[in-house]
Amino acid sequence: MDAQQRNTEREGLPVNFGLLIFPTFQALDAFGPIDILYLLSLDFPMNLSIIARILEPVSTRSLDPSLNPLKSNFGQSVVPTHTFTDAPPLDVLIIPGGFGLLADDLDPMYDFVRRTYPSLKYLMTVCNGSWVTARAGILDGRRATSNKHGWLMTKEVVGPKVNWVAHARWVVDGNIWTSSGASAGMDCALAFVEQVYGKEEAKKIAVEMEYERHEDPSWDPFAELYNLPKDEA
Amino acid sequence: MDAQQRNTEREGLPVNFGLLIFPTFQALDAFGPIDILYLLSLDFPMNLSIIARILEPVSTRSLDPSLNPLKSNFGQSVVPTHTFTDAPPLDVLIIPGGFGLLADDLDPMYDFVRRTYPSLKYLMTVCNGSWVTARAGILDGRRATSNKHGWLMTKEVVGPKVNWVAHARWVVDGNIWTSSGASAGMDCALAFVEQVYGKEEAKKIAVEMEYERHEDPSWDPFAELYNLPKDEA
């Protein structure tokens, strides 16, 4: 394949990716998928914007004493490149989860997702990052999944109008990819790479990372561990 | 168990963790294990220091044009809390890998690891993070592993005096835990949690992350994919 063909084939592929972060986001939710996309970015031209409310570094550390009873000082801070008001046009937005989504001052983030979604090619959430999408109102009537640990809250409080799928490693509805808890984001991201960039690319990245993928989106032993009810057909 | 008992049981457990970072470190190498340890830190008192040469944010972005031919601008910057000269006393040091270890100006980092190691309880490397330990001279004569992609360079150039084990998800030799490529760091970290903090704690964390662990350190289909030779008995 010559360069001309490659460039033609690349037309329409996503180029501009955004990662949304907020205080006490979960590191693996973000950096599992992002590391997969980083390896992809060595083969395809891609940009990543790190988007937060303000440009101050955002820490994964848990400040809530009820969640961090021993007052561990354990986390790392990531530097945003853009805020909700100056983020560039995006093709793909990735939203991690984390205990930080229990906070009640996140309306500006929901607003950002609500107004950004219509121009996205794809949106991906990991773990309870689905909450952000649900609260932005763009999951209503769609099929989606989330982490198992917080399932009841997800289903009954956060997104009562969403068709939540309990037994799923990840769910695709239109251009919205939602995945289960933390590590499921890696399987979801590799499935996304496979669909958009091809099976060989996804396989190459998984081998480079020495990651044994789950390729079946209905694989979910954790739903059973948490005794979640069967999904309606 | 009352608080007194818990405190007694906790005596001697590691408290002060350090993550070493350098330009173009691999995100999953660092934040797979660190996210596992973060969940641990909600159950045990722990601190994390992020240690780099200087306090400027450190990016995972690949700047080397031979590794990033399409000039993708894809990465994120993490804020160090300490430098090689003011890092606090540590119980555990974690060293990720990454393309950045191909740089030739990393002597201050090797010096830091060489002088820090004697006072550590444990040292853990992920992927070619093993190179840092090998170059610091503290792997000589020990059993260790590294990622499969760079195996020949690891064995023949970086650490000719190390007893490299090709077929291994992770290897423990004394207090040095080395793991294979990227995602292997998560299995290594969970095995570390199991050994030091107990089987139930490791299981709890894996379920919270919805991560299907590999619990057998000799599980390594990637060594076969890369056609690495059998290890000598």
Coordinates of C-alpha atoms in Angstrom, one line a residue:
Chain A
M1 CA 0.0 0.0 0.0
D2 CA 1.5 3.4 -1.0
A3 CA 1.3 6.6 1.0
Q4 CA -1.5 7.9 -1.3
Q5 CA -3.7 4.9 -0.6
R6 CA -2.9 5.0 3.1
N7 CA -4.0 8.7 3.2
T8 CA -7.1 7.9 1.3
E9 CA -8.0 5.1 3.7
R10 CA -7.3 7.4 6.6
E11 CA -9.8 10.0 5.5
G12 CA -12.6 10.1 8.0
L13 CA -10.7 8.4 10.7
P14 CA -10.8 10.2 14.1
V15 CA -7.9 12.5 14.7
N16 CA -8.8 14.7 17.7
F17 CA -9.3 12.9 21.0
G18 CA -10.2 14.4 24.3
L19 CA -9.9 12.9 27.8
L20 CA -12.2 14.5 30.4
I21 CA -10.8 14.6 33.9
F22 CA -12.1 15.7 37.3
P23 CA -10.8 15.5 40.9
T24 CA -10.6 11.9 42.1
F25 CA -11.0 10.3 38.7
Q26 CA -9.9 6.7 38.5
A27 CA -6.4 6.4 37.0
L28 CA -6.9 3.0 35.2
D29 CA -10.2 4.1 33.7
A30 CA -8.4 6.9 31.9
F31 CA -4.9 5.5 31.2
G32 CA -5.9 1.9 30.2
P33 CA -7.7 3.2 27.1
I34 CA -5.4 6.2 26.7
D35 CA -2.3 4.0 26.6
I36 CA -4.0 1.8 23.9
L37 CA -4.7 5.0 21.9
Y38 CA -1.2 6.2 22.5
L39 CA 0.2 3.1 20.8
L40 CA -2.4 3.7 18.0
S41 CA -1.1 7.3 17.7
L42 CA 2.3 5.9 16.6
D43 CA 0.6 4.4 13.6
F44 CA -2.1 7.0 12.9
P45 CA -2.0 10.8 13.2
M46 CA -3.8 11.7 16.4
N47 CA -3.9 14.5 19.0
L48 CA -5.0 14.2 22.6
S49 CA -6.5 17.1 24.7
I50 CA -6.8 16.7 28.4
I51 CA -9.9 18.6 29.4
A52 CA -10.9 19.8 32.9
R53 CA -12.9 22.6 34.5
I54 CA -9.7 24.7 35.1
L55 CA -6.1 24.3 34.0
E56 CA -4.8 23.4 37.5
P57 CA -3.4 19.9 37.7
V58 CA -6.2 17.4 38.6
S59 CA -5.4 14.8 41.3
T60 CA -6.7 11.2 41.5
R61 CA -6.3 11.4 45.3
S62 CA -9.4 10.7 47.4
L63 CA -10.1 13.6 49.7
D64 CA -13.4 12.4 51.0
P65 CA -12.7 11.1 54.5
S66 CA -15.6 8.6 54.3
L67 CA -13.8 7.0 51.2
N68 CA -10.3 7.5 52.5
P69 CA -10.7 6.8 56.2
L70 CA -6.9 6.3 56.9
K71 CA -6.1 9.6 55.2
S72 CA -3.8 8.0 52.7
N73 CA -2.0 10.5 50.5
F74 CA -2.0 8.4 47.4
G75 CA -2.6 9.8 43.9
Q76 CA -1.1 11.7 41.1
S77 CA -1.9 14.9 39.4
V78 CA -2.4 15.2 35.6
V79 CA -2.1 18.5 33.8
P80 CA -5.1 19.6 31.7
T81 CA -4.4 21.2 28.3
H82 CA -7.8 22.7 27.9
T83 CA -10.9 23.8 29.9
F84 CA -14.6 23.3 29.2
T85 CA -14.7 26.7 27.6
D86 CA -11.7 26.5 25.3
A87 CA -11.6 22.8 24.3
P88 CA -10.9 22.3 20.6
P89 CA -13.3 20.5 18.3
L90 CA -13.1 16.7 19.1
D91 CA -13.8 13.6 17.2
V92 CA -13.7 11.3 20.2
L93 CA -14.3 12.1 23.9
I94 CA -13.3 9.6 26.6
I95 CA -14.8 9.9 30.1
P96 CA -13.3 7.9 33.0
G97 CA -15.1 7.1 36.2
G98 CA -14.1 7.5 39.8
F99 CA -15.3 8.3 43.3
G100 CA -15.1 12.0 42.3
L101 CA -18.4 11.6 40.4
L102 CA -20.1 11.5 43.8
A103 CA -19.5 15.2 44.0
D104 CA -22.4 17.5 43.6
D105 CA -20.7 20.4 41.8
L106 CA -20.2 18.9 38.4
D107 CA -22.8 20.7 36.4
P108 CA -20.3 22.5 34.2
M109 CA -18.9 19.1 33.2
Y110 CA -22.3 17.7 32.3
D111 CA -23.0 20.9 30.3
F112 CA -19.7 20.5 28.4
V113 CA -20.6 16.9 27.5
R114 CA -24.1 17.8 26.5
R115 CA -23.0 20.5 24.1
T116 CA -19.9 18.6 22.8
Y117 CA -21.7 15.3 22.0
P118 CA -23.5 16.4 18.8
S119 CA -20.3 17.1 17.0
L120 CA -18.4 14.0 18.2
K121 CA -17.8 10.9 16.0
Y122 CA -17.6 8.7 19.1
L123 CA -18.0 8.9 22.8
M124 CA -16.5 6.3 25.2
T125 CA -17.1 6.0 28.9
V126 CA -15.3 3.7 31.4
C127 CA -16.7 2.5 34.7
N128 CA -19.1 5.0 36.2
G129 CA -17.9 7.5 33.7
S130 CA -21.3 6.5 32.2
W131 CA -22.8 8.6 35.0
V132 CA -21.5 11.8 33.3
T133 CA -23.1 10.8 30.0
A134 CA -26.4 9.8 31.8
R135 CA -26.5 13.1 33.7
A136 CA -25.8 15.0 30.5
G137 CA -29.1 13.4 29.3
I138 CA -27.6 11.8 26.2
L139 CA -28.0 8.2 27.3
D140 CA -31.8 8.4 27.8
G141 CA -33.4 5.6 25.9
R142 CA -30.1 4.0 24.9
R143 CA -28.4 0.8 25.8
A144 CA -25.4 1.3 28.1
T145 CA -23.4 -0.3 30.8
S146 CA -21.4 0.8 33.9
N147 CA -19.4 -0.7 36.7
K148 CA -21.0 -3.4 38.8
H149 CA -20.0 -2.1 42.2
G150 CA -22.3 0.9 41.9
W151 CA -25.0 -0.8 39.8
L152 CA -28.1 0.0 41.9
M153 CA -27.2 3.7 42.1
T154 CA -26.5 3.7 38.4
K155 CA -29.8 2.2 37.5
E156 CA -32.1 3.7 40.0
V157 CA -30.7 7.1 40.9
V158 CA -28.3 8.3 38.1
G159 CA -29.9 7.0 35.0
P160 CA -33.5 5.8 35.4
K161 CA -34.3 6.5 31.8
V162 CA -31.3 4.5 30.4
N163 CA -31.6 0.9 29.2
W164 CA -28.8 -0.4 31.4
V165 CA -27.3 -3.7 30.4
A166 CA -26.0 -5.5 33.6
H167 CA -24.2 -8.4 32.0
A168 CA -21.8 -6.8 29.6
R169 CA -18.0 -6.1 29.4
W170 CA -19.0 -3.2 27.1
V171 CA -22.0 -2.0 25.1
V172 CA -22.2 0.0 21.9
D173 CA -25.3 2.0 21.0
G174 CA -24.9 4.2 18.0
N175 CA -21.7 6.1 18.5
I176 CA -21.6 5.7 22.3
W177 CA -19.4 3.0 23.8
T178 CA -19.8 2.4 27.5
S179 CA -17.7 -0.1 29.4
S180 CA -17.9 -1.8 32.8
G181 CA -15.6 -1.3 35.7
A182 CA -12.0 0.0 35.3
S183 CA -10.2 -2.7 33.4
A184 CA -13.1 -3.2 31.1
G185 CA -12.2 0.1 29.5
M186 CA -9.2 -1.7 27.9
D187 CA -11.3 -4.3 26.2
C188 CA -13.7 -1.6 25.1
A189 CA -10.9 0.5 23.7
L190 CA -9.4 -2.4 21.8
A191 CA -12.8 -3.3 20.4
F192 CA -13.1 0.4 19.3
V193 CA -9.7 0.2 17.6
E194 CA -10.7 -3.0 15.9
Q195 CA -13.9 -1.5 14.6
V196 CA -12.5 1.8 13.4
Y197 CA -8.9 1.0 12.6
G198 CA -9.0 -2.7 11.8
K199 CA -8.6 -6.1 13.5
E200 CA -4.8 -6.3 12.8
E201 CA -4.2 -3.0 14.5
A202 CA -6.1 -4.0 17.6
K203 CA -4.2 -7.3 17.7
K204 CA -0.9 -5.6 17.3
I205 CA -1.5 -3.2 20.2
A206 CA -2.8 -5.9 22.5
V207 CA 0.4 -8.0 21.8
E208 CA 2.6 -5.0 22.3
M209 CA 1.0 -4.4 25.7
E210 CA 1.0 -8.1 26.4
Y211 CA -2.7 -7.8 27.2
E212 CA -5.0 -10.8 26.9
R213 CA -8.2 -9.2 25.5
H214 CA -11.7 -10.2 26.2
E215 CA -13.2 -9.9 22.7
D216 CA -16.7 -10.9 23.6
P217 CA -18.7 -7.9 24.8
S218 CA -21.1 -10.2 26.7
W219 CA -18.3 -11.7 28.8
D220 CA -19.0 -10.5 32.4
P221 CA -18.3 -12.8 35.3
F222 CA -18.4 -9.7 37.6
A223 CA -22.1 -9.2 37.0
E224 CA -22.6 -12.7 38.4
L225 CA -20.2 -12.1 41.3
Y226 CA -22.3 -9.1 42.2
N227 CA -25.5 -11.1 41.7
L228 CA -27.0 -8.6 39.2
P229 CA -30.3 -9.7 37.7
K230 CA -30.5 -11.0 34.2
D231 CA -31.1 -8.5 31.5
E232 CA -34.5 -8.4 29.7
A233 CA -34.3 -9.7 26.2
Chain B
M1 CA -10.7 -7.3 65.0
D2 CA -10.2 -4.1 67.0
A3 CA -8.1 -1.1 66.0
Q4 CA -5.3 -2.2 68.3
Q5 CA -5.1 -5.6 66.6
R6 CA -5.3 -4.0 63.2
N7 CA -2.4 -1.6 64.0
T8 CA -0.3 -4.4 65.4
E9 CA -0.9 -6.4 62.2
R10 CA 0.0 -3.4 60.1
E11 CA 3.3 -3.0 61.7
G12 CA 6.0 -3.5 59.2
L13 CA 3.7 -3.1 56.2
P14 CA 5.0 -0.7 53.5
V15 CA 3.7 2.8 53.9
N16 CA 5.8 5.0 51.6
F17 CA 5.6 4.3 47.9
G18 CA 7.4 6.0 45.1
L19 CA 6.7 6.1 41.4
L20 CA 9.7 7.0 39.2
I21 CA 8.8 8.8 36.0
F22 CA 10.8 10.1 33.1
P23 CA 9.9 11.7 29.7
T24 CA 8.0 9.2 27.5
F25 CA 7.2 6.7 30.2
Q26 CA 4.4 4.3 29.3
A27 CA 1.2 5.2 31.1
L28 CA -0.2 1.8 31.7
D29 CA 3.1 0.5 33.1
A30 CA 2.7 3.2 35.8
F31 CA -1.0 3.5 36.3
G32 CA -2.0 -0.1 36.2
P33 CA -0.1 -0.9 39.4
I34 CA -0.6 2.5 40.8
D35 CA -4.4 2.2 40.5
I36 CA -4.3 -1.1 42.3
L37 CA -2.2 0.4 45.0
Y38 CA -4.6 3.4 45.2
L39 CA -7.5 1.1 46.0
L40 CA -5.2 -0.6 48.6
S41 CA -4.6 2.8 50.1
L42 CA -8.2 3.1 51.0
D43 CA -7.8 0.1 53.3
F44 CA -4.2 0.7 54.5
P45 CA -2.4 4.0 55.3
M46 CA -0.1 4.7 52.3
N47 CA 1.6 7.7 50.7
L48 CA 2.7 8.1 47.1
S49 CA 5.6 10.2 45.9
I50 CA 6.0 10.9 42.2
I51 CA 9.7 11.2 41.6
A52 CA 11.5 12.7 38.6
R53 CA 14.7 14.5 37.7
I54 CA 13.1 17.9 38.1
L55 CA 9.6 19.1 39.2
E56 CA 8.4 20.1 35.8
P57 CA 5.4 17.9 34.6
V58 CA 6.6 14.8 32.8
S59 CA 4.9 13.8 29.6
T60 CA 4.2 10.4 28.2
R61 CA 4.3 11.9 24.7
S62 CA 6.7 10.4 22.2
L63 CA 9.0 13.1 20.8
D64 CA 11.4 10.9 18.9
P65 CA 10.5 11.2 15.3
S66 CA 11.6 7.7 14.5
L67 CA 9.1 6.4 17.1
N68 CA 6.4 8.9 16.3
P69 CA 6.7 9.3 12.5
L70 CA 3.2 10.9 12.1
K71 CA 4.0 13.5 14.7
S72 CA 1.0 12.6 16.8
N73 CA 0.6 14.9 19.8
F74 CA -0.8 12.3 22.1
G75 CA 0.1 12.0 25.7
Q76 CA -0.5 13.5 29.1
S77 CA 1.8 15.2 31.7
V78 CA 2.0 14.1 35.3
V79 CA 3.3 16.4 38.1
P80 CA 6.2 15.1 40.1
T81 CA 6.1 15.7 43.9
H82 CA 9.8 15.1 44.4
T83 CA 13.2 15.0 42.6
F84 CA 16.0 12.6 42.8
T85 CA 17.7 14.8 45.4
D86 CA 14.8 15.4 47.8
A87 CA 12.8 12.2 47.6
P88 CA 11.6 11.0 51.0
P89 CA 12.6 7.6 52.5
L90 CA 10.7 5.0 50.6
D91 CA 9.5 1.5 51.4
V92 CA 8.5 0.6 47.8
L93 CA 9.8 2.0 44.5
I94 CA 7.9 1.3 41.3
I95 CA 9.6 1.8 37.9
P96 CA 7.5 1.9 34.7
G97 CA 9.0 1.3 31.3
G98 CA 8.6 3.2 28.1
F99 CA 10.3 4.3 24.9
G100 CA 11.9 7.1 27.0
L101 CA 14.4 4.5 28.3
L102 CA 16.1 4.6 24.9
A103 CA 17.5 8.0 25.9
D104 CA 21.1 8.3 26.8
D105 CA 21.0 11.0 29.5
L106 CA 19.4 9.0 32.3
D107 CA 22.4 8.5 34.5
P108 CA 20.9 10.6 37.3
M109 CA 18.0 8.2 37.4
Y110 CA 20.2 5.1 37.6
D111 CA 22.2 6.8 40.4
F112 CA 19.0 7.5 42.3
V113 CA 17.8 3.9 42.0
R114 CA 21.3 2.6 43.0
R115 CA 21.4 4.6 46.1
T116 CA 17.8 4.2 47.0
Y117 CA 17.6 0.4 46.7
P118 CA 19.4 -0.6 49.9
S119 CA 16.8 1.1 52.1
L120 CA 13.8 -0.2 50.2
K121 CA 11.5 -3.0 51.4
Y122 CA 10.5 -3.8 47.8
L123 CA 11.3 -2.7 44.3
M124 CA 8.9 -3.4 41.4
T125 CA 9.5 -2.8 37.7
V126 CA 7.0 -3.0 34.8
C127 CA 7.9 -3.7 31.2
N128 CA 11.3 -2.4 30.3
G129 CA 11.4 -0.5 33.6
S130 CA 13.6 -3.5 34.3
W131 CA 16.3 -1.7 32.3
V132 CA 16.6 1.0 34.9
T133 CA 17.2 -1.6 37.6
A134 CA 19.7 -3.5 35.4
R135 CA 21.5 -0.3 34.5
A136 CA 21.7 0.6 38.1
G137 CA 23.6 -2.6 38.5
I138 CA 21.2 -4.1 41.1
L139 CA 19.9 -6.9 38.9
D140 CA 23.3 -8.5 38.3
G141 CA 23.2 -12.2 39.1
R142 CA 19.5 -12.1 39.8
R143 CA 16.4 -13.6 38.1
A144 CA 14.2 -11.0 36.4
T145 CA 11.9 -10.5 33.4
S146 CA 11.0 -7.7 31.1
N147 CA 8.7 -7.1 28.1
K148 CA 9.0 -9.5 25.2
H149 CA 9.1 -6.9 22.4
G150 CA 12.5 -5.7 23.4
W151 CA 13.9 -9.0 24.6
L152 CA 17.1 -9.3 22.6
M153 CA 18.2 -5.8 23.6
T154 CA 17.3 -6.5 27.2
K155 CA 19.3 -9.7 27.3
E156 CA 22.3 -8.8 25.2
V157 CA 22.8 -5.1 25.5
V158 CA 21.1 -3.8 28.7
G159 CA 21.6 -6.5 31.2
P160 CA 24.1 -9.2 30.1
K161 CA 24.8 -10.2 33.7
V162 CA 21.2 -10.6 34.7
N163 CA 19.5 -14.1 34.7
W164 CA 16.6 -13.1 32.4
V165 CA 13.6 -15.3 32.5
A166 CA 11.9 -15.2 29.1
H167 CA 8.7 -17.1 29.9
A168 CA 7.2 -15.3 32.8
R169 CA 4.3 -12.9 33.6
W170 CA 6.4 -11.7 36.5
V171 CA 9.5 -12.8 38.5
V172 CA 10.3 -12.4 42.2
D173 CA 13.9 -12.5 43.3
G174 CA 14.4 -11.5 46.9
N175 CA 12.7 -8.1 47.2
I176 CA 12.8 -7.3 43.5
W177 CA 9.6 -7.9 41.5
T178 CA 10.0 -7.6 37.7
S179 CA 7.1 -7.9 35.3
S180 CA 6.6 -8.4 31.6
G181 CA 5.1 -5.9 29.2
A182 CA 2.7 -3.2 30.2
S183 CA -0.4 -5.1 31.3
A184 CA 1.7 -7.7 33.2
G185 CA 2.3 -5.0 35.8
M186 CA -1.2 -5.3 37.0
D187 CA -0.8 -9.1 37.6
C188 CA 2.5 -8.4 39.3
A189 CA 1.0 -5.7 41.5
L190 CA -1.9 -7.9 42.5
A191 CA 0.5 -10.8 43.4
F192 CA 2.5 -8.3 45.5
V193 CA -0.7 -7.2 47.3
E194 CA -1.6 -10.8 47.9
Q195 CA 1.9 -11.7 49.3
V196 CA 2.2 -8.6 51.5
Y197 CA -1.4 -7.6 52.4
G198 CA -3.2 -11.0 52.0
K199 CA -5.1 -13.0 49.4
E200 CA -8.5 -11.5 50.3
E201 CA -7.3 -8.0 49.8
A202 CA -5.9 -8.8 46.3
K203 CA -9.1 -10.5 45.4
K204 CA -11.2 -7.6 46.6
I205 CA -9.2 -5.1 44.6
A206 CA -9.3 -7.3 41.4
V207 CA -13.1 -7.6 41.7
E208 CA -13.5 -3.8 42.3
M209 CA -11.5 -3.2 39.1
E210 CA -13.4 -6.0 37.3
Y211 CA -10.0 -7.4 36.4
E212 CA -9.5 -11.0 35.5
R213 CA -6.1 -11.7 37.1
H214 CA -3.4 -14.1 35.9
E215 CA -2.3 -15.6 39.1
D216 CA 0.3 -18.0 37.7
P217 CA 3.7 -16.1 37.3
S218 CA 4.7 -18.6 34.6
W219 CA 1.7 -17.8 32.4
D220 CA 3.2 -16.1 29.3
P221 CA 1.7 -16.7 25.9
F222 CA 3.5 -13.6 24.6
A223 CA 6.9 -15.2 25.1
E224 CA 5.7 -17.9 22.6
L225 CA 4.2 -15.4 20.2
Y226 CA 7.6 -13.7 20.1
N227 CA 9.3 -17.1 19.7
L228 CA 11.6 -16.5 22.7
P229 CA 13.8 -19.5 23.5
K230 CA 13.1 -21.8 26.4
D231 CA 14.6 -20.8 29.7
E232 CA 17.4 -22.9 31.1
A233 CA 16.3 -24.9 34.1

